[in-house]
PDB file of N, CA and C in Angstrom:
ATOM      1  N   MET A 192     108.364  94.979 117.072  1.00  0.00           N
ATOM      2  CA  MET A 192     109.417  95.822 116.526  1.00  0.00           C
ATOM      3  C   MET A 192     109.823  95.287 115.153  1.00  0.00           C
ATOM      4  N   LEU A 193     110.047  96.174 114.245  1.00  0.00           N
ATOM      5  CA  LEU A 193     110.466  95.793 112.902  1.00  0.00           C
ATOM      6  C   LEU A 193     111.900  95.295 112.904  1.00  0.00           C
ATOM      7  N   ASN A 194     112.166  94.318 112.088  1.00  0.00           N
ATOM      8  CA  ASN A 194     113.506  93.781 111.945  1.00  0.00           C
ATOM      9  C   ASN A 194     114.266  94.643 110.944  1.00  0.00           C
ATOM     10  N   LYS A 195     115.312  95.289 111.381  1.00  0.00           N
ATOM     11  CA  LYS A 195     116.077  96.164 110.492  1.00  0.00           C
ATOM     12  C   LYS A 195     117.042  95.351 109.641  1.00  0.00           C
ATOM     13  N   SER A 196     117.255  95.823 108.446  1.00  0.00           N
ATOM     14  CA  SER A 196     118.163  95.163 107.527  1.00  0.00           C
ATOM     15  C   SER A 196     119.590  95.248 108.047  1.00  0.00           C
ATOM     16  N   LYS A 197     120.325  94.187 107.804  1.00  0.00           N
ATOM     17  CA  LYS A 197     121.727  94.174 108.211  1.00  0.00           C
ATOM     18  C   LYS A 197     122.633  94.431 107.016  1.00  0.00           C
ATOM     19  N   LEU A 198     122.076  95.083 106.015  1.00  0.00           N
ATOM     20  CA  LEU A 198     122.821  95.403 104.807  1.00  0.00           C
ATOM     21  C   LEU A 198     123.890  96.443 105.120  1.00  0.00           C
ATOM     22  N   ILE A 199     125.101  96.151 104.732  1.00  0.00           N
ATOM     23  CA  ILE A 199     126.214  97.076 104.950  1.00  0.00           C
ATOM     24  C   ILE A 199     126.501  97.767 103.626  1.00  0.00           C
ATOM     25  N   PRO A 200     126.387  99.099 103.587  1.00  0.00           N
ATOM     26  CA  PRO A 200     126.647  99.794 102.325  1.00  0.00           C
ATOM     27  C   PRO A 200     128.118  99.667 101.924  1.00  0.00           C
ATOM     28  N   PRO A 201     128.395  99.672 100.628  1.00  0.00           N
ATOM     29  CA  PRO A 201     129.783  99.550 100.181  1.00  0.00           C
ATOM     30  C   PRO A 201     130.605 100.779 100.572  1.00  0.00           C
ATOM     31  N   THR A 202     131.894 100.534 100.761  1.00  0.00           N
ATOM     32  CA  THR A 202     132.803 101.644 101.036  1.00  0.00           C
ATOM     33  C   THR A 202     132.990 102.437  99.744  1.00  0.00           C
ATOM     34  N   GLU A 203     133.625 103.593  99.850  1.00  0.00           N
ATOM     35  CA  GLU A 203     133.872 104.399  98.645  1.00  0.00           C
ATOM     36  C   GLU A 203     134.724 103.624  97.640  1.00  0.00           C
ATOM     37  N   LYS A 204     135.702 102.876  98.139  1.00  0.00           N
ATOM     38  CA  LYS A 204     136.563 102.084  97.258  1.00  0.00           C
ATOM     39  C   LYS A 204     135.751 100.982  96.567  1.00  0.00           C
ATOM     40  N   GLU A 205     134.900 100.299  97.328  1.00  0.00           N
ATOM     41  CA  GLU A 205     134.051  99.258  96.746  1.00  0.00           C
ATOM     42  C   GLU A 205     133.065  99.852  95.738  1.00  0.00           C
ATOM     43  N   GLU A 206     132.498 100.996  96.081  1.00  0.00           N
ATOM     44  CA  GLU A 206     131.558 101.666  95.180  1.00  0.00           C
ATOM     45  C   GLU A 206     132.245 102.033  93.868  1.00  0.00           C
ATOM     46  N   ALA A 207     133.496 102.508  93.957  1.00  0.00           N
ATOM     47  CA  ALA A 207     134.259 102.856  92.755  1.00  0.00           C
ATOM     48  C   ALA A 207     134.502 101.613  91.898  1.00  0.00           C
ATOM     49  N   ALA A 208     134.809 100.485  92.545  1.00  0.00           N
ATOM     50  CA  ALA A 208     135.035  99.236  91.807  1.00  0.00           C
ATOM     51  C   ALA A 208     133.746  98.764  91.133  1.00  0.00           C
ATOM     52  N   ILE A 209     132.631  98.894  91.829  1.00  0.00           N
ATOM     53  CA  ILE A 209     131.332  98.516  91.253  1.00  0.00           C
ATOM     54  C   ILE A 209     131.035  99.372  90.031  1.00  0.00           C
ATOM     55  N   ASN A 210     131.183 100.682  90.173  1.00  0.00           N
ATOM     56  CA  ASN A 210     130.904 101.596  89.063  1.00  0.00           C
ATOM     57  C   ASN A 210     131.852 101.380  87.893  1.00  0.00           C
ATOM     58  N   SER A 211     133.098 101.030  88.194  1.00  0.00           N
ATOM     59  CA  SER A 211     134.065 100.747  87.133  1.00  0.00           C
ATOM     60  C   SER A 211     133.627  99.517  86.337  1.00  0.00           C
ATOM     61  N   GLY A 212     133.142  98.504  87.048  1.00  0.00           N
ATOM     62  CA  GLY A 212     132.647  97.307  86.378  1.00  0.00           C
ATOM     63  C   GLY A 212     131.430  97.598  85.521  1.00  0.00           C
ATOM     64  N   ILE A 213     130.546  98.447  86.020  1.00  0.00           N
ATOM     65  CA  ILE A 213     129.364  98.837  85.250  1.00  0.00           C
ATOM     66  C   ILE A 213     129.788  99.591  83.996  1.00  0.00           C
ATOM     67  N   ASP A 214     130.730 100.519  84.144  1.00  0.00           N
ATOM     68  CA  ASP A 214     131.208 101.297  82.997  1.00  0.00           C
ATOM     69  C   ASP A 214     131.870 100.411  81.938  1.00  0.00           C
ATOM     70  N   ALA A 215     132.505  99.326  82.377  1.00  0.00           N
ATOM     71  CA  ALA A 215     133.200  98.439  81.441  1.00  0.00           C
ATOM     72  C   ALA A 215     132.249  97.490  80.714  1.00  0.00           C
ATOM     73  N   ASP A 216     131.019  97.367  81.191  1.00  0.00           N
ATOM     74  CA  ASP A 216     130.051  96.444  80.590  1.00  0.00           C
ATOM     75  C   ASP A 216     129.411  97.092  79.370  1.00  0.00           C
ATOM     76  N   PRO A 217     129.608  96.528  78.173  1.00  0.00           N
ATOM     77  CA  PRO A 217     129.051  97.142  76.963  1.00  0.00           C
ATOM     78  C   PRO A 217     127.523  97.055  76.875  1.00  0.00           C
ATOM     79  N   ASP A 218     126.915  96.220  77.715  1.00  0.00           N
ATOM     80  CA  ASP A 218     125.458  96.068  77.680  1.00  0.00           C
ATOM     81  C   ASP A 218     124.728  97.045  78.597  1.00  0.00           C
ATOM     82  N   THR A 219     125.459  97.910  79.272  1.00  0.00           N
ATOM     83  CA  THR A 219     124.822  98.896  80.150  1.00  0.00           C
ATOM     84  C   THR A 219     125.199 100.300  79.706  1.00  0.00           C
ATOM     85  N   TRP A 220     124.339 101.250  80.023  1.00  0.00           N
ATOM     86  CA  TRP A 220     124.640 102.645  79.749  1.00  0.00           C
ATOM     87  C   TRP A 220     123.822 103.495  80.694  1.00  0.00           C
ATOM     88  N   GLU A 221     124.228 104.709  80.847  1.00  0.00           N
ATOM     89  CA  GLU A 221     123.486 105.651  81.668  1.00  0.00           C
ATOM     90  C   GLU A 221     122.583 106.452  80.741  1.00  0.00           C
ATOM     91  N   ALA A 222     121.296 106.438  81.042  1.00  0.00           N
ATOM     92  CA  ALA A 222     120.332 107.135  80.189  1.00  0.00           C
ATOM     93  C   ALA A 222     120.605 108.638  80.192  1.00  0.00           C
ATOM     94  N   THR A 223     120.486 109.239  79.023  1.00  0.00           N
ATOM     95  CA  THR A 223     120.669 110.685  78.898  1.00  0.00           C
ATOM     96  C   THR A 223     119.363 111.393  79.251  1.00  0.00           C
ATOM     97  N   GLU A 224     119.426 112.698  79.406  1.00  0.00           N
ATOM     98  CA  GLU A 224     118.222 113.481  79.679  1.00  0.00           C
ATOM     99  C   GLU A 224     117.208 113.310  78.547  1.00  0.00           C
ATOM    100  N   LYS A 225     117.706 113.254  77.309  1.00  0.00           N
ATOM    101  CA  LYS A 225     116.810 113.077  76.165  1.00  0.00           C
ATOM    102  C   LYS A 225     116.098 111.729  76.246  1.00  0.00           C
ATOM    103  N   GLU A 226     116.852 110.669  76.590  1.00  0.00           N
ATOM    104  CA  GLU A 226     116.242 109.345  76.726  1.00  0.00           C
ATOM    105  C   GLU A 226     115.191 109.328  77.838  1.00  0.00           C
ATOM    106  N   PHE A 227     115.507 109.964  78.970  1.00  0.00           N
ATOM    107  CA  PHE A 227     114.542 110.037  80.065  1.00  0.00           C
ATOM    108  C   PHE A 227     113.280 110.771  79.632  1.00  0.00           C
ATOM    109  N   SER A 228     113.440 111.828  78.866  1.00  0.00           N
ATOM    110  CA  SER A 228     112.274 112.610  78.449  1.00  0.00           C
ATOM    111  C   SER A 228     111.389 111.834  77.474  1.00  0.00           C
ATOM    112  N   GLN A 229     111.958 110.843  76.790  1.00  0.00           N
ATOM    113  CA  GLN A 229     111.197 110.049  75.830  1.00  0.00           C
ATOM    114  C   GLN A 229     110.545 108.813  76.457  1.00  0.00           C
ATOM    115  N   MET A 230     110.869 108.527  77.715  1.00  0.00           N
ATOM    116  CA  MET A 230     110.305 107.347  78.370  1.00  0.00           C
ATOM    117  C   MET A 230     108.831 107.554  78.684  1.00  0.00           C
ATOM    118  N   ARG A 231     108.085 106.447  78.567  1.00  0.00           N
ATOM    119  CA  ARG A 231     106.652 106.477  78.867  1.00  0.00           C
ATOM    120  C   ARG A 231     106.319 105.280  79.759  1.00  0.00           C
ATOM    121  N   PRO A 232     105.244 105.356  80.509  1.00  0.00           N
ATOM    122  CA  PRO A 232     104.860 104.230  81.368  1.00  0.00           C
ATOM    123  C   PRO A 232     104.564 102.972  80.546  1.00  0.00           C
ATOM    124  N   ALA A 233     104.890 101.823  81.108  1.00  0.00           N
ATOM    125  CA  ALA A 233     104.631 100.562  80.413  1.00  0.00           C
ATOM    126  C   ALA A 233     103.152 100.409  80.080  1.00  0.00           C
ATOM    127  N   ALA A 234     102.276 100.870  80.965  1.00  0.00           N
ATOM    128  CA  ALA A 234     100.832 100.748  80.724  1.00  0.00           C
ATOM    129  C   ALA A 234     100.397 101.554  79.506  1.00  0.00           C
ATOM    130  N   GLU A 235     101.148 102.567  79.158  1.00  0.00           N
ATOM    131  CA  GLU A 235     100.834 103.379  77.978  1.00  0.00           C
ATOM    132  C   GLU A 235     101.373 102.724  76.705  1.00  0.00           C
ATOM    133  N   VAL A 236     102.532 102.105  76.806  1.00  0.00           N
ATOM    134  CA  VAL A 236     103.189 101.518  75.636  1.00  0.00           C
ATOM    135  C   VAL A 236     102.662 100.112  75.331  1.00  0.00           C
ATOM    136  N   LEU A 237     102.474  99.312  76.367  1.00  0.00           N
ATOM    137  CA  LEU A 237     102.028  97.922  76.214  1.00  0.00           C
ATOM    138  C   LEU A 237     100.850  97.636  77.147  1.00  0.00           C
ATOM    139  N   PRO A 238      99.715  98.268  76.917  1.00  0.00           N
ATOM    140  CA  PRO A 238      98.603  98.128  77.865  1.00  0.00           C
ATOM    141  C   PRO A 238      98.116  96.690  78.029  1.00  0.00           C
ATOM    142  N   GLU A 239      98.127  95.892  76.950  1.00  0.00           N
ATOM    143  CA  GLU A 239      97.644  94.521  77.068  1.00  0.00           C
ATOM    144  C   GLU A 239      98.563  93.666  77.929  1.00  0.00           C
ATOM    145  N   VAL A 240      99.860  93.910  77.875  1.00  0.00           N
ATOM    146  CA  VAL A 240     100.809  93.159  78.695  1.00  0.00           C
ATOM    147  C   VAL A 240     100.622  93.518  80.163  1.00  0.00           C
ATOM    148  N   VAL A 241     100.502  94.797  80.457  1.00  0.00           N
ATOM    149  CA  VAL A 241     100.321  95.247  81.836  1.00  0.00           C
ATOM    150  C   VAL A 241      98.997  94.734  82.390  1.00  0.00           C
ATOM    151  N   GLU A 242      97.948  94.799  81.603  1.00  0.00           N
ATOM    152  CA  GLU A 242      96.636  94.312  82.046  1.00  0.00           C
ATOM    153  C   GLU A 242      96.689  92.816  82.338  1.00  0.00           C
ATOM    154  N   ASN A 243      97.356  92.053  81.471  1.00  0.00           N
ATOM    155  CA  ASN A 243      97.506  90.615  81.691  1.00  0.00           C
ATOM    156  C   ASN A 243      98.278  90.345  82.975  1.00  0.00           C
ATOM    157  N   TYR A 244      99.331  91.093  83.213  1.00  0.00           N
ATOM    158  CA  TYR A 244     100.116  90.939  84.435  1.00  0.00           C
ATOM    159  C   TYR A 244      99.259  91.240  85.657  1.00  0.00           C
ATOM    160  N   ARG A 245      98.537  92.331  85.622  1.00  0.00           N
ATOM    161  CA  ARG A 245      97.714  92.725  86.767  1.00  0.00           C
ATOM    162  C   ARG A 245      96.623  91.696  87.054  1.00  0.00           C
ATOM    163  N   ASN A 246      96.079  91.098  86.018  1.00  0.00           N
ATOM    164  CA  ASN A 246      95.004  90.124  86.209  1.00  0.00           C
ATOM    165  C   ASN A 246      95.499  88.752  86.634  1.00  0.00           C
ATOM    166  N   ASN A 247      96.776  88.482  86.479  1.00  0.00           N
ATOM    167  CA  ASN A 247      97.296  87.142  86.759  1.00  0.00           C
ATOM    168  C   ASN A 247      98.320  87.103  87.885  1.00  0.00           C
ATOM    169  N   ARG A 248      98.319  88.105  88.732  1.00  0.00           N
ATOM    170  CA  ARG A 248      99.240  88.069  89.868  1.00  0.00           C
ATOM    171  C   ARG A 248      98.717  87.100  90.922  1.00  0.00           C
ATOM    172  N   GLY A 249      99.594  86.580  91.735  1.00  0.00           N
ATOM    173  CA  GLY A 249      99.187  85.699  92.813  1.00  0.00           C
ATOM    174  C   GLY A 249      99.284  84.235  92.428  1.00  0.00           C
ATOM    175  N   ARG A 250      98.691  83.407  93.258  1.00  0.00           N
ATOM    176  CA  ARG A 250      98.737  81.965  93.037  1.00  0.00           C
ATOM    177  C   ARG A 250      97.803  81.548  91.915  1.00  0.00           C
ATOM    178  N   TYR A 251      98.175  80.462  91.262  1.00  0.00           N
ATOM    179  CA  TYR A 251      97.295  79.867  90.263  1.00  0.00           C
ATOM    180  C   TYR A 251      96.147  79.175  90.991  1.00  0.00           C
ATOM    181  N   PRO A 252      95.002  79.064  90.368  1.00  0.00           N
ATOM    182  CA  PRO A 252      93.911  78.301  90.981  1.00  0.00           C
ATOM    183  C   PRO A 252      94.336  76.846  91.179  1.00  0.00           C
ATOM    184  N   LYS A 253      93.842  76.207  92.237  1.00  0.00           N
ATOM    185  CA  LYS A 253      94.235  74.821  92.524  1.00  0.00           C
ATOM    186  C   LYS A 253      93.880  73.867  91.394  1.00  0.00           C
ATOM    187  N   ASP A 254      92.793  74.135  90.664  1.00  0.00           N
ATOM    188  CA  ASP A 254      92.399  73.243  89.579  1.00  0.00           C
ATOM    189  C   ASP A 254      93.216  73.466  88.305  1.00  0.00           C
ATOM    190  N   ASN A 255      94.042  74.516  88.263  1.00  0.00           N
ATOM    191  CA  ASN A 255      94.867  74.805  87.090  1.00  0.00           C
ATOM    192  C   ASN A 255      96.233  75.312  87.558  1.00  0.00           C
ATOM    193  N   PRO A 256      97.098  74.394  88.047  1.00  0.00           N
ATOM    194  CA  PRO A 256      98.379  74.843  88.604  1.00  0.00           C
ATOM    195  C   PRO A 256      99.318  75.469  87.590  1.00  0.00           C
ATOM    196  N   TRP A 257      99.139  75.179  86.292  1.00  0.00           N
ATOM    197  CA  TRP A 257      99.992  75.790  85.284  1.00  0.00           C
ATOM    198  C   TRP A 257      99.138  76.168  84.149  1.00  0.00           C
TER     199      TRP A 257
END
C-alpha cells in the first residue's frame, strides 16, 4: 500500500496570510498573459545547458567524485 502524505492544506485564513506575504515581496510577481505567451521551453532557449544537465544527472563516477 502506498504511504499517503500527511500534508495538511492551509486554512483560508492561512492561505490569505501566505498570499499577502507573497504580494508584499518586491521580488515576486504574477506573470501576465502576455508574459506567459512569450515563454519558451528551456531546451529551446538554452539547449546547451539543458543537454549538459541531461547528460550529467545521477551519481558521479567513482573515479571522479567531483
